[in-house]
PDB file of C-alpha atoms in Angstrom:
ATOM      1  CA  GLN Z 202      -4.351  -1.386  28.924  1.00  0.00           C
ATOM      2  CA  VAL Z 203      -1.742  -3.600  27.057  1.00  0.00           C
ATOM      3  CA  PRO Z 204      -3.235  -6.801  25.794  1.00  0.00           C
ATOM      4  CA  GLN Z 205      -1.588 -10.094  27.087  1.00  0.00           C
ATOM      5  CA  ASP Z 206      -2.022 -11.847  23.778  1.00  0.00           C
ATOM      6  CA  PRO Z 207       1.056 -11.365  21.682  1.00  0.00           C
ATOM      7  CA  ALA Z 208      -0.860 -10.920  18.304  1.00  0.00           C
ATOM      8  CA  GLN Z 209      -3.234  -8.512  19.868  1.00  0.00           C
ATOM      9  CA  ARG Z 210      -0.346  -6.673  21.483  1.00  0.00           C
ATOM     10  CA  ARG Z 211       1.326  -6.286  18.105  1.00  0.00           C
ATOM     11  CA  VAL Z 212      -1.873  -4.801  16.625  1.00  0.00           C
ATOM     12  CA  TRP Z 213      -2.288  -2.589  19.611  1.00  0.00           C
ATOM     13  CA  GLU Z 214       1.340  -1.304  19.323  1.00  0.00           C
ATOM     14  CA  LEU Z 215       0.832  -0.417  15.629  1.00  0.00           C
ATOM     15  CA  THR Z 216      -2.363   1.402  16.328  1.00  0.00           C
ATOM     16  CA  LYS Z 217      -0.625   3.278  19.205  1.00  0.00           C
ATOM     17  CA  LEU Z 218       2.315   4.279  16.964  1.00  0.00           C
ATOM     18  CA  SER Z 219      -0.077   5.506  14.258  1.00  0.00           C
ATOM     19  CA  LYS Z 220      -1.790   7.738  16.832  1.00  0.00           C
ATOM     20  CA  GLN Z 221       1.558   8.803  18.381  1.00  0.00           C
ATOM     21  CA  LEU Z 222       2.772  10.015  15.034  1.00  0.00           C
ATOM     22  CA  GLN Z 223      -0.277  12.143  14.772  1.00  0.00           C
ATOM     23  CA  ARG Z 224       0.404  13.693  18.155  1.00  0.00           C
ATOM     24  CA  VAL Z 225       4.104  14.292  18.117  1.00  0.00           C
ATOM     25  CA  HIS Z 226       5.778  17.680  17.419  1.00  0.00           C
ATOM     26  CA  PRO Z 227       6.653  18.084  13.652  1.00  0.00           C
ATOM     27  CA  ASN Z 228      10.347  18.129  14.621  1.00  0.00           C
ATOM     28  CA  VAL Z 229       9.996  14.599  16.176  1.00  0.00           C
ATOM     29  CA  LEU Z 230       8.213  13.363  13.049  1.00  0.00           C
ATOM     30  CA  ALA Z 231      10.935  14.752  10.811  1.00  0.00           C
ATOM     31  CA  LYS Z 232      13.464  12.875  13.052  1.00  0.00           C
ATOM     32  CA  VAL Z 233      11.518   9.670  12.542  1.00  0.00           C
ATOM     33  CA  LEU Z 234      11.713  10.220   8.764  1.00  0.00           C
ATOM     34  CA  LYS Z 235      15.381  11.049   8.950  1.00  0.00           C
ATOM     35  CA  GLN Z 236      16.011   7.681  10.658  1.00  0.00           C
ATOM     36  CA  ALA Z 237      13.873   5.994   7.979  1.00  0.00           C
ATOM     37  CA  THR Z 238      16.174   7.431   5.195  1.00  0.00           C
ATOM     38  CA  VAL Z 239      17.631   4.658   3.006  1.00  0.00           C
ATOM     39  CA  TYR Z 240      19.346   6.463   0.229  1.00  0.00           C
ATOM     40  CA  GLN Z 241      20.290  10.051  -0.775  1.00  0.00           C
ATOM     41  CA  ASN Z 242      22.274  11.798  -3.476  1.00  0.00           C
ATOM     42  CA  GLU Z 243      22.361  15.420  -4.780  1.00  0.00           C
ATOM     43  CA  GLU Z 244      18.888  15.136  -6.344  1.00  0.00           C
ATOM     44  CA  ILE Z 245      16.832  12.721  -4.267  1.00  0.00           C
ATOM     45  CA  VAL Z 246      16.161  11.464  -0.652  1.00  0.00           C
ATOM     46  CA  VAL Z 247      14.604   8.004  -0.287  1.00  0.00           C
ATOM     47  CA  ILE Z 248      12.659   7.059   2.924  1.00  0.00           C
ATOM     48  CA  ASN Z 249      11.080   3.781   4.022  1.00  0.00           C
ATOM     49  CA  LYS Z 250       7.567   5.269   4.834  1.00  0.00           C
ATOM     50  CA  PRO Z 251       6.266   4.210   8.182  1.00  0.00           C
ATOM     51  CA  TYR Z 252       2.912   2.557   8.629  1.00  0.00           C
ATOM     52  CA  GLY Z 253      -0.208   4.697   9.388  1.00  0.00           C
ATOM     53  CA  LEU Z 254       1.381   8.058   8.377  1.00  0.00           C
ATOM     54  CA  PRO Z 255      -0.572  10.074   5.712  1.00  0.00           C
ATOM     55  CA  VAL Z 256       1.430  11.713   2.866  1.00  0.00           C
ATOM     56  CA  HIS Z 257      -0.962  14.663   2.658  1.00  0.00           C
ATOM     57  CA  GLY Z 258      -3.000  16.580   5.115  1.00  0.00           C
ATOM     58  CA  GLY Z 259      -6.770  16.532   5.407  1.00  0.00           C
ATOM     59  CA  PRO Z 260      -9.654  16.674   7.976  1.00  0.00           C
ATOM     60  CA  GLY Z 261      -8.627  15.260  11.337  1.00  0.00           C
ATOM     61  CA  ILE Z 262      -5.006  14.910  10.241  1.00  0.00           C
ATOM     62  CA  LYS Z 263      -2.567  16.803  12.375  1.00  0.00           C
ATOM     63  CA  ASN Z 264       0.750  15.422  11.083  1.00  0.00           C
ATOM     64  CA  CYS Z 265       1.650  14.330   7.506  1.00  0.00           C
ATOM     65  CA  ILE Z 266       4.816  13.848   5.468  1.00  0.00           C
ATOM     66  CA  ALA Z 267       4.167  16.962   3.257  1.00  0.00           C
ATOM     67  CA  ASP Z 268       4.129  19.227   6.359  1.00  0.00           C
ATOM     68  CA  VAL Z 269       7.501  18.295   7.650  1.00  0.00           C
ATOM     69  CA  LEU Z 270       9.522  18.157   4.434  1.00  0.00           C
ATOM     70  CA  PRO Z 271      11.163  21.705   5.216  1.00  0.00           C
ATOM     71  CA  ILE Z 272      12.298  20.484   8.648  1.00  0.00           C
ATOM     72  CA  LEU Z 273      13.527  17.157   7.272  1.00  0.00           C
ATOM     73  CA  ALA Z 274      15.536  18.951   4.613  1.00  0.00           C
ATOM     74  CA  LYS Z 275      17.356  21.065   7.251  1.00  0.00           C
ATOM     75  CA  MET Z 276      18.030  17.965   9.335  1.00  0.00           C
ATOM     76  CA  LEU Z 277      19.653  16.158   6.329  1.00  0.00           C
ATOM     77  CA  GLU Z 278      21.607  19.037   4.957  1.00  0.00           C
ATOM     78  CA  ASN Z 279      21.790  22.401   6.801  1.00  0.00           C
ATOM     79  CA  MET Z 280      19.677  25.324   7.956  1.00  0.00           C
ATOM     80  CA  LYS Z 281      19.600  26.871   4.550  1.00  0.00           C
ATOM     81  CA  ALA Z 282      18.425  23.801   2.728  1.00  0.00           C
ATOM     82  CA  GLU Z 283      15.316  24.285   0.500  1.00  0.00           C
ATOM     83  CA  PRO Z 284      12.242  22.166   1.431  1.00  0.00           C
ATOM     84  CA  LEU Z 285      12.064  18.627  -0.086  1.00  0.00           C
ATOM     85  CA  HIS Z 286       9.364  17.964  -2.615  1.00  0.00           C
ATOM     86  CA  LEU Z 287       6.937  15.010  -2.974  1.00  0.00           C
ATOM     87  CA  CYS Z 288       7.285  13.144  -6.253  1.00  0.00           C
ATOM     88  CA  HIS Z 289       4.508  10.442  -5.807  1.00  0.00           C
ATOM     89  CA  ARG Z 290       2.233   9.247  -3.055  1.00  0.00           C
ATOM     90  CA  LEU Z 291       1.559   6.100  -1.015  1.00  0.00           C
ATOM     91  CA  ASP Z 292      -1.596   5.327   0.888  1.00  0.00           C
ATOM     92  CA  LYS Z 293      -1.559   6.103   4.638  1.00  0.00           C
ATOM     93  CA  GLU Z 294      -1.379   2.292   5.538  1.00  0.00           C
ATOM     94  CA  THR Z 295       1.193   1.367   2.877  1.00  0.00           C
ATOM     95  CA  THR Z 296       4.832   1.147   3.948  1.00  0.00           C
ATOM     96  CA  GLY Z 297       8.011   1.270   1.828  1.00  0.00           C
ATOM     97  CA  VAL Z 298      10.018   3.092  -0.830  1.00  0.00           C
ATOM     98  CA  MET Z 299       9.096   6.817  -1.129  1.00  0.00           C
ATOM     99  CA  VAL Z 300      11.165   9.245  -3.170  1.00  0.00           C
ATOM    100  CA  LEU Z 301      11.555  12.940  -2.218  1.00  0.00           C
ATOM    101  CA  ALA Z 302      13.257  15.429  -4.483  1.00  0.00           C
ATOM    102  CA  ARG Z 303      15.782  18.001  -3.225  1.00  0.00           C
ATOM    103  CA  SER Z 304      14.729  20.662  -5.848  1.00  0.00           C
ATOM    104  CA  LYS Z 305      11.628  21.678  -7.777  1.00  0.00           C
ATOM    105  CA  LYS Z 306      13.419  20.813 -11.073  1.00  0.00           C
ATOM    106  CA  ALA Z 307      14.355  17.215  -9.886  1.00  0.00           C
ATOM    107  CA  ALA Z 308      10.732  16.768  -8.553  1.00  0.00           C
ATOM    108  CA  GLU Z 309       9.210  17.724 -12.012  1.00  0.00           C
ATOM    109  CA  LYS Z 310      11.624  15.365 -13.783  1.00  0.00           C
ATOM    110  CA  ILE Z 311      10.660  12.442 -11.460  1.00  0.00           C
ATOM    111  CA  ARG Z 312       6.965  13.127 -11.530  1.00  0.00           C
ATOM    112  CA  LEU Z 313       7.223  12.969 -15.383  1.00  0.00           C
ATOM    113  CA  LEU Z 314       9.011   9.646 -15.086  1.00  0.00           C
ATOM    114  CA  PHE Z 315       6.111   8.332 -12.967  1.00  0.00           C
ATOM    115  CA  LYS Z 316       3.501   9.896 -15.339  1.00  0.00           C
ATOM    116  CA  THR Z 317       5.090   8.309 -18.449  1.00  0.00           C
ATOM    117  CA  ARG Z 318       5.415   4.931 -16.715  1.00  0.00           C
ATOM    118  CA  GLN Z 319       9.203   4.964 -16.653  1.00  0.00           C
ATOM    119  CA  VAL Z 320       9.438   3.950 -13.031  1.00  0.00           C
ATOM    120  CA  GLU Z 321       9.319   0.314 -12.166  1.00  0.00           C
ATOM    121  CA  LYS Z 322       7.471  -0.276  -8.930  1.00  0.00           C
ATOM    122  CA  ILE Z 323       7.414  -3.525  -7.121  1.00  0.00           C
ATOM    123  CA  TYR Z 324       5.138  -4.168  -4.070  1.00  0.00           C
ATOM    124  CA  TRP Z 325       4.759  -7.097  -1.705  1.00  0.00           C
ATOM    125  CA  ALA Z 326       1.380  -7.986  -0.274  1.00  0.00           C
ATOM    126  CA  ILE Z 327       0.086 -10.759   2.028  1.00  0.00           C
ATOM    127  CA  THR Z 328      -3.300 -11.831   0.720  1.00  0.00           C
ATOM    128  CA  LEU Z 329      -6.112 -14.178   1.670  1.00  0.00           C
ATOM    129  CA  GLY Z 330      -6.276 -17.071  -0.686  1.00  0.00           C
ATOM    130  CA  ASP Z 331      -4.114 -17.995  -3.652  1.00  0.00           C
ATOM    131  CA  PRO Z 332      -4.456 -16.277  -7.097  1.00  0.00           C
ATOM    132  CA  ASP Z 333      -5.464 -18.597  -9.950  1.00  0.00           C
ATOM    133  CA  PRO Z 334      -3.438 -18.640 -12.193  1.00  0.00           C
ATOM    134  CA  SER Z 335      -0.381 -18.149  -9.907  1.00  0.00           C
ATOM    135  CA  LYS Z 336       0.993 -15.438 -12.077  1.00  0.00           C
ATOM    136  CA  GLY Z 337      -0.446 -13.071 -14.780  1.00  0.00           C
ATOM    137  CA  ILE Z 338      -1.686  -9.586 -15.501  1.00  0.00           C
ATOM    138  CA  VAL Z 339      -4.991  -8.055 -14.291  1.00  0.00           C
ATOM    139  CA  ASP Z 340      -6.062  -5.579 -16.923  1.00  0.00           C
ATOM    140  CA  ILE Z 341      -9.495  -4.187 -15.744  1.00  0.00           C
ATOM    141  CA  PRO Z 342     -10.400  -0.507 -15.839  1.00  0.00           C
ATOM    142  CA  MET Z 343     -11.490   1.054 -12.490  1.00  0.00           C
ATOM    143  CA  ILE Z 344     -13.904   3.757 -11.327  1.00  0.00           C
ATOM    144  CA  GLU Z 345     -15.000   5.280  -8.052  1.00  0.00           C
ATOM    145  CA  LYS Z 346     -18.671   4.551  -7.038  1.00  0.00           C
ATOM    146  CA  GLU Z 347     -20.950   5.285  -4.186  1.00  0.00           C
ATOM    147  CA  VAL Z 348     -22.040   2.082  -2.271  1.00  0.00           C
ATOM    148  CA  GLN Z 349     -25.578   2.096  -1.021  1.00  0.00           C
ATOM    149  CA  SER Z 350     -25.483   0.305   2.385  1.00  0.00           C
ATOM    150  CA  HIS Z 351     -26.433   1.028   5.981  1.00  0.00           C
ATOM    151  CA  GLN Z 352     -23.771   3.759   5.791  1.00  0.00           C
ATOM    152  CA  PRO Z 353     -23.314   5.031   2.176  1.00  0.00           C
ATOM    153  CA  HIS Z 354     -19.629   5.396   1.241  1.00  0.00           C
ATOM    154  CA  TYR Z 355     -17.416   5.728  -1.786  1.00  0.00           C
ATOM    155  CA  LYS Z 356     -15.072   2.937  -3.082  1.00  0.00           C
ATOM    156  CA  MET Z 357     -12.979   2.312  -6.078  1.00  0.00           C
ATOM    157  CA  THR Z 358     -14.255  -0.647  -8.126  1.00  0.00           C
ATOM    158  CA  LEU Z 359     -13.878  -2.554 -11.387  1.00  0.00           C
ATOM    159  CA  ALA Z 360     -15.450  -1.296 -14.563  1.00  0.00           C
ATOM    160  CA  PRO Z 361     -14.753  -4.152 -16.979  1.00  0.00           C
ATOM    161  CA  ASN Z 362     -15.045  -3.935 -20.723  1.00  0.00           C
ATOM    162  CA  TYR Z 363     -16.634  -7.518 -20.877  1.00  0.00           C
ATOM    163  CA  ARG Z 364     -19.456  -9.325 -19.218  1.00  0.00           C
ATOM    164  CA  LEU Z 365     -21.061 -12.799 -19.510  1.00  0.00           C
ATOM    165  CA  SER Z 366     -24.275 -12.794 -21.615  1.00  0.00           C
ATOM    166  CA  PRO Z 367     -27.077 -14.068 -19.424  1.00  0.00           C
ATOM    167  CA  GLU Z 368     -28.650 -15.929 -22.524  1.00  0.00           C
ATOM    168  CA  ASP Z 369     -25.783 -18.273 -23.435  1.00  0.00           C
ATOM    169  CA  GLY Z 370     -22.902 -17.410 -21.052  1.00  0.00           C
ATOM    170  CA  LYS Z 371     -20.709 -16.091 -23.759  1.00  0.00           C
ATOM    171  CA  VAL Z 372     -18.254 -13.199 -23.173  1.00  0.00           C
ATOM    172  CA  VAL Z 373     -19.587  -9.990 -24.601  1.00  0.00           C
ATOM    173  CA  LYS Z 374     -17.825  -6.649 -25.091  1.00  0.00           C
ATOM    174  CA  ILE Z 375     -19.654  -3.758 -23.416  1.00  0.00           C
ATOM    175  CA  ARG Z 376     -19.349   0.000 -23.951  1.00  0.00           C
ATOM    176  CA  LYS Z 377     -16.494   1.479 -22.016  1.00  0.00           C
ATOM    177  CA  ASN Z 378     -17.467   3.636 -19.120  1.00  0.00           C
ATOM    178  CA  ARG Z 379     -16.332   7.210 -19.936  1.00  0.00           C
ATOM    179  CA  ASP Z 380     -15.170   7.945 -16.424  1.00  0.00           C
ATOM    180  CA  ALA Z 381     -13.261   4.633 -16.009  1.00  0.00           C
ATOM    181  CA  GLU Z 382      -9.530   4.759 -15.825  1.00  0.00           C
ATOM    182  CA  SER Z 383      -7.313   2.125 -17.418  1.00  0.00           C
ATOM    183  CA  ALA Z 384      -5.711  -0.021 -14.664  1.00  0.00           C
ATOM    184  CA  VAL Z 385      -3.091  -2.767 -15.277  1.00  0.00           C
ATOM    185  CA  THR Z 386      -1.292  -4.856 -12.528  1.00  0.00           C
ATOM    186  CA  ARG Z 387       1.184  -7.652 -13.027  1.00  0.00           C
ATOM    187  CA  TYR Z 388       1.370 -10.203 -10.258  1.00  0.00           C
ATOM    188  CA  ARG Z 389       3.181 -13.456  -9.273  1.00  0.00           C
ATOM    189  CA  LEU Z 390       2.947 -15.791  -6.279  1.00  0.00           C
ATOM    190  CA  LEU Z 391       6.063 -15.967  -4.072  1.00  0.00           C
ATOM    191  CA  ALA Z 392       4.778 -18.211  -1.386  1.00  0.00           C
ATOM    192  CA  SER Z 393       1.608 -19.824  -0.134  1.00  0.00           C
ATOM    193  CA  ALA Z 394       0.627 -21.283   3.286  1.00  0.00           C
ATOM    194  CA  SER Z 395      -2.050 -21.041   5.976  1.00  0.00           C
ATOM    195  CA  ALA Z 396      -4.850 -20.120   3.462  1.00  0.00           C
ATOM    196  CA  CYS Z 397      -2.704 -16.989   2.527  1.00  0.00           C
ATOM    197  CA  SER Z 398      -0.242 -15.927  -0.064  1.00  0.00           C
ATOM    198  CA  LEU Z 399       2.705 -13.633  -0.469  1.00  0.00           C
ATOM    199  CA  LEU Z 400       2.483 -11.865  -3.857  1.00  0.00           C
ATOM    200  CA  GLU Z 401       4.814  -9.715  -5.800  1.00  0.00           C
ATOM    201  CA  LEU Z 402       2.964  -6.939  -7.592  1.00  0.00           C
ATOM    202  CA  GLN Z 403       3.967  -4.556 -10.311  1.00  0.00           C
ATOM    203  CA  PRO Z 404       1.377  -1.786 -11.041  1.00  0.00           C
ATOM    204  CA  ILE Z 405       1.834  -0.695 -14.601  1.00  0.00           C
ATOM    205  CA  THR Z 406      -0.643   2.166 -14.146  1.00  0.00           C
ATOM    206  CA  GLY Z 407      -1.173   4.288 -11.020  1.00  0.00           C
ATOM    207  CA  VAL Z 408      -4.872   4.362 -10.243  1.00  0.00           C
ATOM    208  CA  LYS Z 409      -6.031   5.076  -6.650  1.00  0.00           C
ATOM    209  CA  HIS Z 410      -6.272   1.855  -4.681  1.00  0.00           C
ATOM    210  CA  GLN Z 411      -5.424  -0.117  -7.829  1.00  0.00           C
ATOM    211  CA  ILE Z 412      -3.548  -3.042  -6.217  1.00  0.00           C
ATOM    212  CA  ARG Z 413      -6.115  -3.371  -3.456  1.00  0.00           C
ATOM    213  CA  VAL Z 414      -9.081  -3.414  -5.913  1.00  0.00           C
ATOM    214  CA  HIS Z 415      -7.455  -5.663  -8.506  1.00  0.00           C
ATOM    215  CA  LEU Z 416      -6.518  -8.241  -5.752  1.00  0.00           C
ATOM    216  CA  ALA Z 417      -9.784  -8.214  -3.918  1.00  0.00           C
ATOM    217  CA  TYR Z 418     -12.316  -7.903  -6.802  1.00  0.00           C
ATOM    218  CA  GLY Z 419     -10.187  -9.131  -9.723  1.00  0.00           C
ATOM    219  CA  LEU Z 420      -8.461 -12.053  -8.318  1.00  0.00           C
ATOM    220  CA  GLY Z 421     -10.647 -12.662  -5.221  1.00  0.00           C
ATOM    221  CA  CYS Z 422      -7.616 -12.430  -2.927  1.00  0.00           C
ATOM    222  CA  PRO Z 423      -7.996  -9.358  -0.666  1.00  0.00           C
ATOM    223  CA  ILE Z 424      -4.964  -8.027   1.165  1.00  0.00           C
ATOM    224  CA  LEU Z 425      -4.682  -9.112   4.761  1.00  0.00           C
ATOM    225  CA  GLY Z 426      -5.969  -6.278   6.896  1.00  0.00           C
ATOM    226  CA  ASP Z 427      -7.819  -4.598   3.959  1.00  0.00           C
ATOM    227  CA  HIS Z 428     -11.153  -4.135   5.722  1.00  0.00           C
ATOM    228  CA  LYS Z 429     -12.396  -1.607   3.055  1.00  0.00           C
ATOM    229  CA  TYR Z 430     -12.116  -3.837   0.069  1.00  0.00           C
ATOM    230  CA  SER Z 431     -12.910  -7.263   1.588  1.00  0.00           C
ATOM    231  CA  HIS Z 432     -16.590  -6.810   1.198  1.00  0.00           C
ATOM    232  CA  TRP Z 433     -18.398  -4.770  -1.570  1.00  0.00           C
ATOM    233  CA  SER Z 434     -21.616  -3.721   0.063  1.00  0.00           C
ATOM    234  CA  LYS Z 435     -20.504  -2.893   3.595  1.00  0.00           C
ATOM    235  CA  LEU Z 436     -17.701  -1.516   5.715  1.00  0.00           C
ATOM    236  CA  SER Z 437     -16.946  -4.385   8.190  1.00  0.00           C
ATOM    237  CA  PRO Z 438     -13.834  -6.161   9.372  1.00  0.00           C
ATOM    238  CA  GLN Z 439     -12.270  -8.921   7.160  1.00  0.00           C
ATOM    239  CA  LYS Z 440     -13.426 -12.448   7.731  1.00  0.00           C
ATOM    240  CA  LEU Z 441     -10.425 -14.664   8.192  1.00  0.00           C
ATOM    241  CA  PRO Z 442     -10.096 -18.440   7.588  1.00  0.00           C
ATOM    242  CA  GLU Z 443      -9.787 -20.627  10.707  1.00  0.00           C
ATOM    243  CA  ILE Z 444      -6.237 -21.687  10.011  1.00  0.00           C
ATOM    244  CA  THR Z 445      -5.183 -18.024   9.409  1.00  0.00           C
ATOM    245  CA  LEU Z 446      -6.600 -16.944  12.764  1.00  0.00           C
ATOM    246  CA  LYS Z 447      -4.996 -19.977  14.530  1.00  0.00           C
ATOM    247  CA  ARG Z 448      -1.550 -19.197  13.069  1.00  0.00           C
ATOM    248  CA  LEU Z 449      -1.900 -15.460  13.895  1.00  0.00           C
ATOM    249  CA  LYS Z 450      -3.195 -16.370  17.413  1.00  0.00           C
ATOM    250  CA  LEU Z 451      -6.151 -14.062  16.745  1.00  0.00           C
ATOM    251  CA  GLU Z 452      -9.823 -14.151  17.459  1.00  0.00           C
ATOM    252  CA  GLN Z 453     -12.186 -13.133  14.528  1.00  0.00           C
ATOM    253  CA  SER Z 454     -13.627 -10.381  16.824  1.00  0.00           C
ATOM    254  CA  LYS Z 455     -10.184  -8.827  16.899  1.00  0.00           C
ATOM    255  CA  ALA Z 456      -9.519  -9.036  13.146  1.00  0.00           C
ATOM    256  CA  ARG Z 457     -10.563  -5.478  12.635  1.00  0.00           C
ATOM    257  CA  HIS Z 458      -7.284  -4.300  14.298  1.00  0.00           C
ATOM    258  CA  LEU Z 459      -5.177  -6.113  11.650  1.00  0.00           C
ATOM    259  CA  PRO Z 460      -2.965  -3.722   9.658  1.00  0.00           C
ATOM    260  CA  LEU Z 461      -2.934  -3.571   5.864  1.00  0.00           C
ATOM    261  CA  HIS Z 462      -0.047  -5.801   4.696  1.00  0.00           C
ATOM    262  CA  LEU Z 463       0.962  -3.861   1.570  1.00  0.00           C
ATOM    263  CA  HIS Z 464       4.607  -2.805   1.208  1.00  0.00           C
ATOM    264  CA  ALA Z 465       6.305  -0.895  -1.569  1.00  0.00           C
ATOM    265  CA  TYR Z 466       9.355  -3.141  -1.793  1.00  0.00           C
ATOM    266  CA  ARG Z 467      11.381  -1.909  -4.708  1.00  0.00           C
ATOM    267  CA  LEU Z 468      11.482   1.119  -7.045  1.00  0.00           C
ATOM    268  CA  SER Z 469      13.755   1.548 -10.075  1.00  0.00           C
ATOM    269  CA  LEU Z 470      14.239   4.781 -11.975  1.00  0.00           C
ATOM    270  CA  SER Z 471      16.729   6.400 -14.216  1.00  0.00           C
ATOM    271  CA  LEU Z 472      18.337   9.776 -13.237  1.00  0.00           C
ATOM    272  CA  GLY Z 473      21.413   9.870 -15.427  1.00  0.00           C
ATOM    273  CA  GLN Z 474      22.158   6.390 -14.070  1.00  0.00           C
ATOM    274  CA  GLN Z 475      19.839   3.585 -13.086  1.00  0.00           C
ATOM    275  CA  ILE Z 476      18.874   3.709  -9.400  1.00  0.00           C
ATOM    276  CA  ASN Z 477      17.455   0.624  -7.741  1.00  0.00           C
ATOM    277  CA  LEU Z 478      15.947   1.198  -4.312  1.00  0.00           C
ATOM    278  CA  ILE Z 479      14.887  -1.623  -1.962  1.00  0.00           C
ATOM    279  CA  CYS Z 480      13.105  -1.225   1.427  1.00  0.00           C
ATOM    280  CA  LYS Z 481      12.768  -4.184   3.660  1.00  0.00           C
ATOM    281  CA  PRO Z 482       9.266  -4.824   4.944  1.00  0.00           C
ATOM    282  CA  PRO Z 483       8.418  -3.465   8.422  1.00  0.00           C
ATOM    283  CA  LEU Z 484       8.713  -5.704  11.524  1.00  0.00           C
ATOM    284  CA  PHE Z 485       4.921  -6.411  11.718  1.00  0.00           C
ATOM    285  CA  PHE Z 486       4.969  -7.707   8.047  1.00  0.00           C
ATOM    286  CA  LYS Z 487       7.967  -9.901   8.740  1.00  0.00           C
ATOM    287  CA  LYS Z 488       6.353 -11.367  11.919  1.00  0.00           C
ATOM    288  CA  THR Z 489       3.175 -12.082   9.945  1.00  0.00           C
ATOM    289  CA  LEU Z 490       5.118 -13.885   7.267  1.00  0.00           C
ATOM    290  CA  LYS Z 491       6.790 -15.965   9.885  1.00  0.00           C
ATOM    291  CA  LYS Z 492       3.618 -16.807  11.764  1.00  0.00           C
ATOM    292  CA  LEU Z 493       1.803 -17.773   8.531  1.00  0.00           C
ATOM    293  CA  GLU Z 494       4.887 -19.875   7.530  1.00  0.00           C
ATOM    294  CA  LEU Z 495       5.165 -17.939   4.273  1.00  0.00           C
ATOM    295  CA  GLU Z 496       8.788 -18.559   3.206  1.00  0.00           C
ATOM    296  CA  ILE Z 497      10.260 -16.996   0.113  1.00  0.00           C
ATOM    297  CA  THR Z 498      12.460 -19.482  -1.667  1.00  0.00           C
ATOM    298  CA  ASN Z 499      13.855 -17.428  -4.592  1.00  0.00           C
ATOM    299  CA  GLU Z 500      14.465 -14.036  -3.106  1.00  0.00           C
TER     300      GLU Z 500
END
C-alpha cells in the first residue's frame, strides 16, 4: 500500500529500495554499483554508495558490497579482472564516497593512508538543533557500553577525560578509561532553518559511529533520522520539533521511518597525484534540504 502523503511516500520508497537491494540477484546489485561509479583509474574505482546497503555481510544480510566486488570488477573491466578490494567502510545507512582498489597492493596502500590519517574525509549531515559554537572541534574519547533498559543493547558513547566536580562545579581531570579510543571531529555550520542545521564534518579519527555520537552526545545535535543515538537509555524513534514535522509534512508517529541524513560528501587522497572525489547527496537528502529550507550560501 503506497502512502498518499508525499513525505511518507518518500520514506516508504527508501525502505522499499533497501529491502529490494537485499532481495535482488548479486548481478543486479553489481549493476546498481556500476551505475553509481563516479571515478576510476588504473588503481581505484570510486562509487557513490547507495542508502541502506551494508558493506559487509552478517546475520540476516543476503546482499552486501563485499560479496559483489568480483562481479563488479568484471563488469567494469573484463571477464579476467581480479576482484575489487575494500579499502574502508561506511555504515549501512550512510551514503557517499567509497573507494575500492583494483589490486591487493593498491588496497594495502590506501588502507595505510586511512590508518595514518592521510585521507581527508568531509561529510554532510542534517541535524536537529544548531551546534554552539557554530564551528569547532569535538575531542572526546569514545567507548562501547551496554545500555540497561527494557531491551538491553550496546551503543558507542563518550568517555570524557574531564568532569564537573559536584562540590564546587570546577572542571576536574579524571583517569582515562583504558578501553576508550581517541575520537576527534571537526565541524562547521553551513546552514540553519526549521530547528535543523546542515553541518560539514571532518572526522580526524575513525572510530565506529564517531560522527553520530559526537553530534548527539557531544554537541546535543543528533542527526536527523538517527533513532539509535537520539536517546541514551532507550531505542525509540527520534522526537522531532513541531516546525520540523510541519516542514517535512510528517506526523511524529511516522518519524521512525525517517532515514539517517549522513552523507560522505568529499574524500581527498594522494596516490602519486592528489585525487579529490566528490559525491552529490542522494535525492532524499536534497529533498529534505529543500523542505527544511536549508540553503547553502558558500558552496
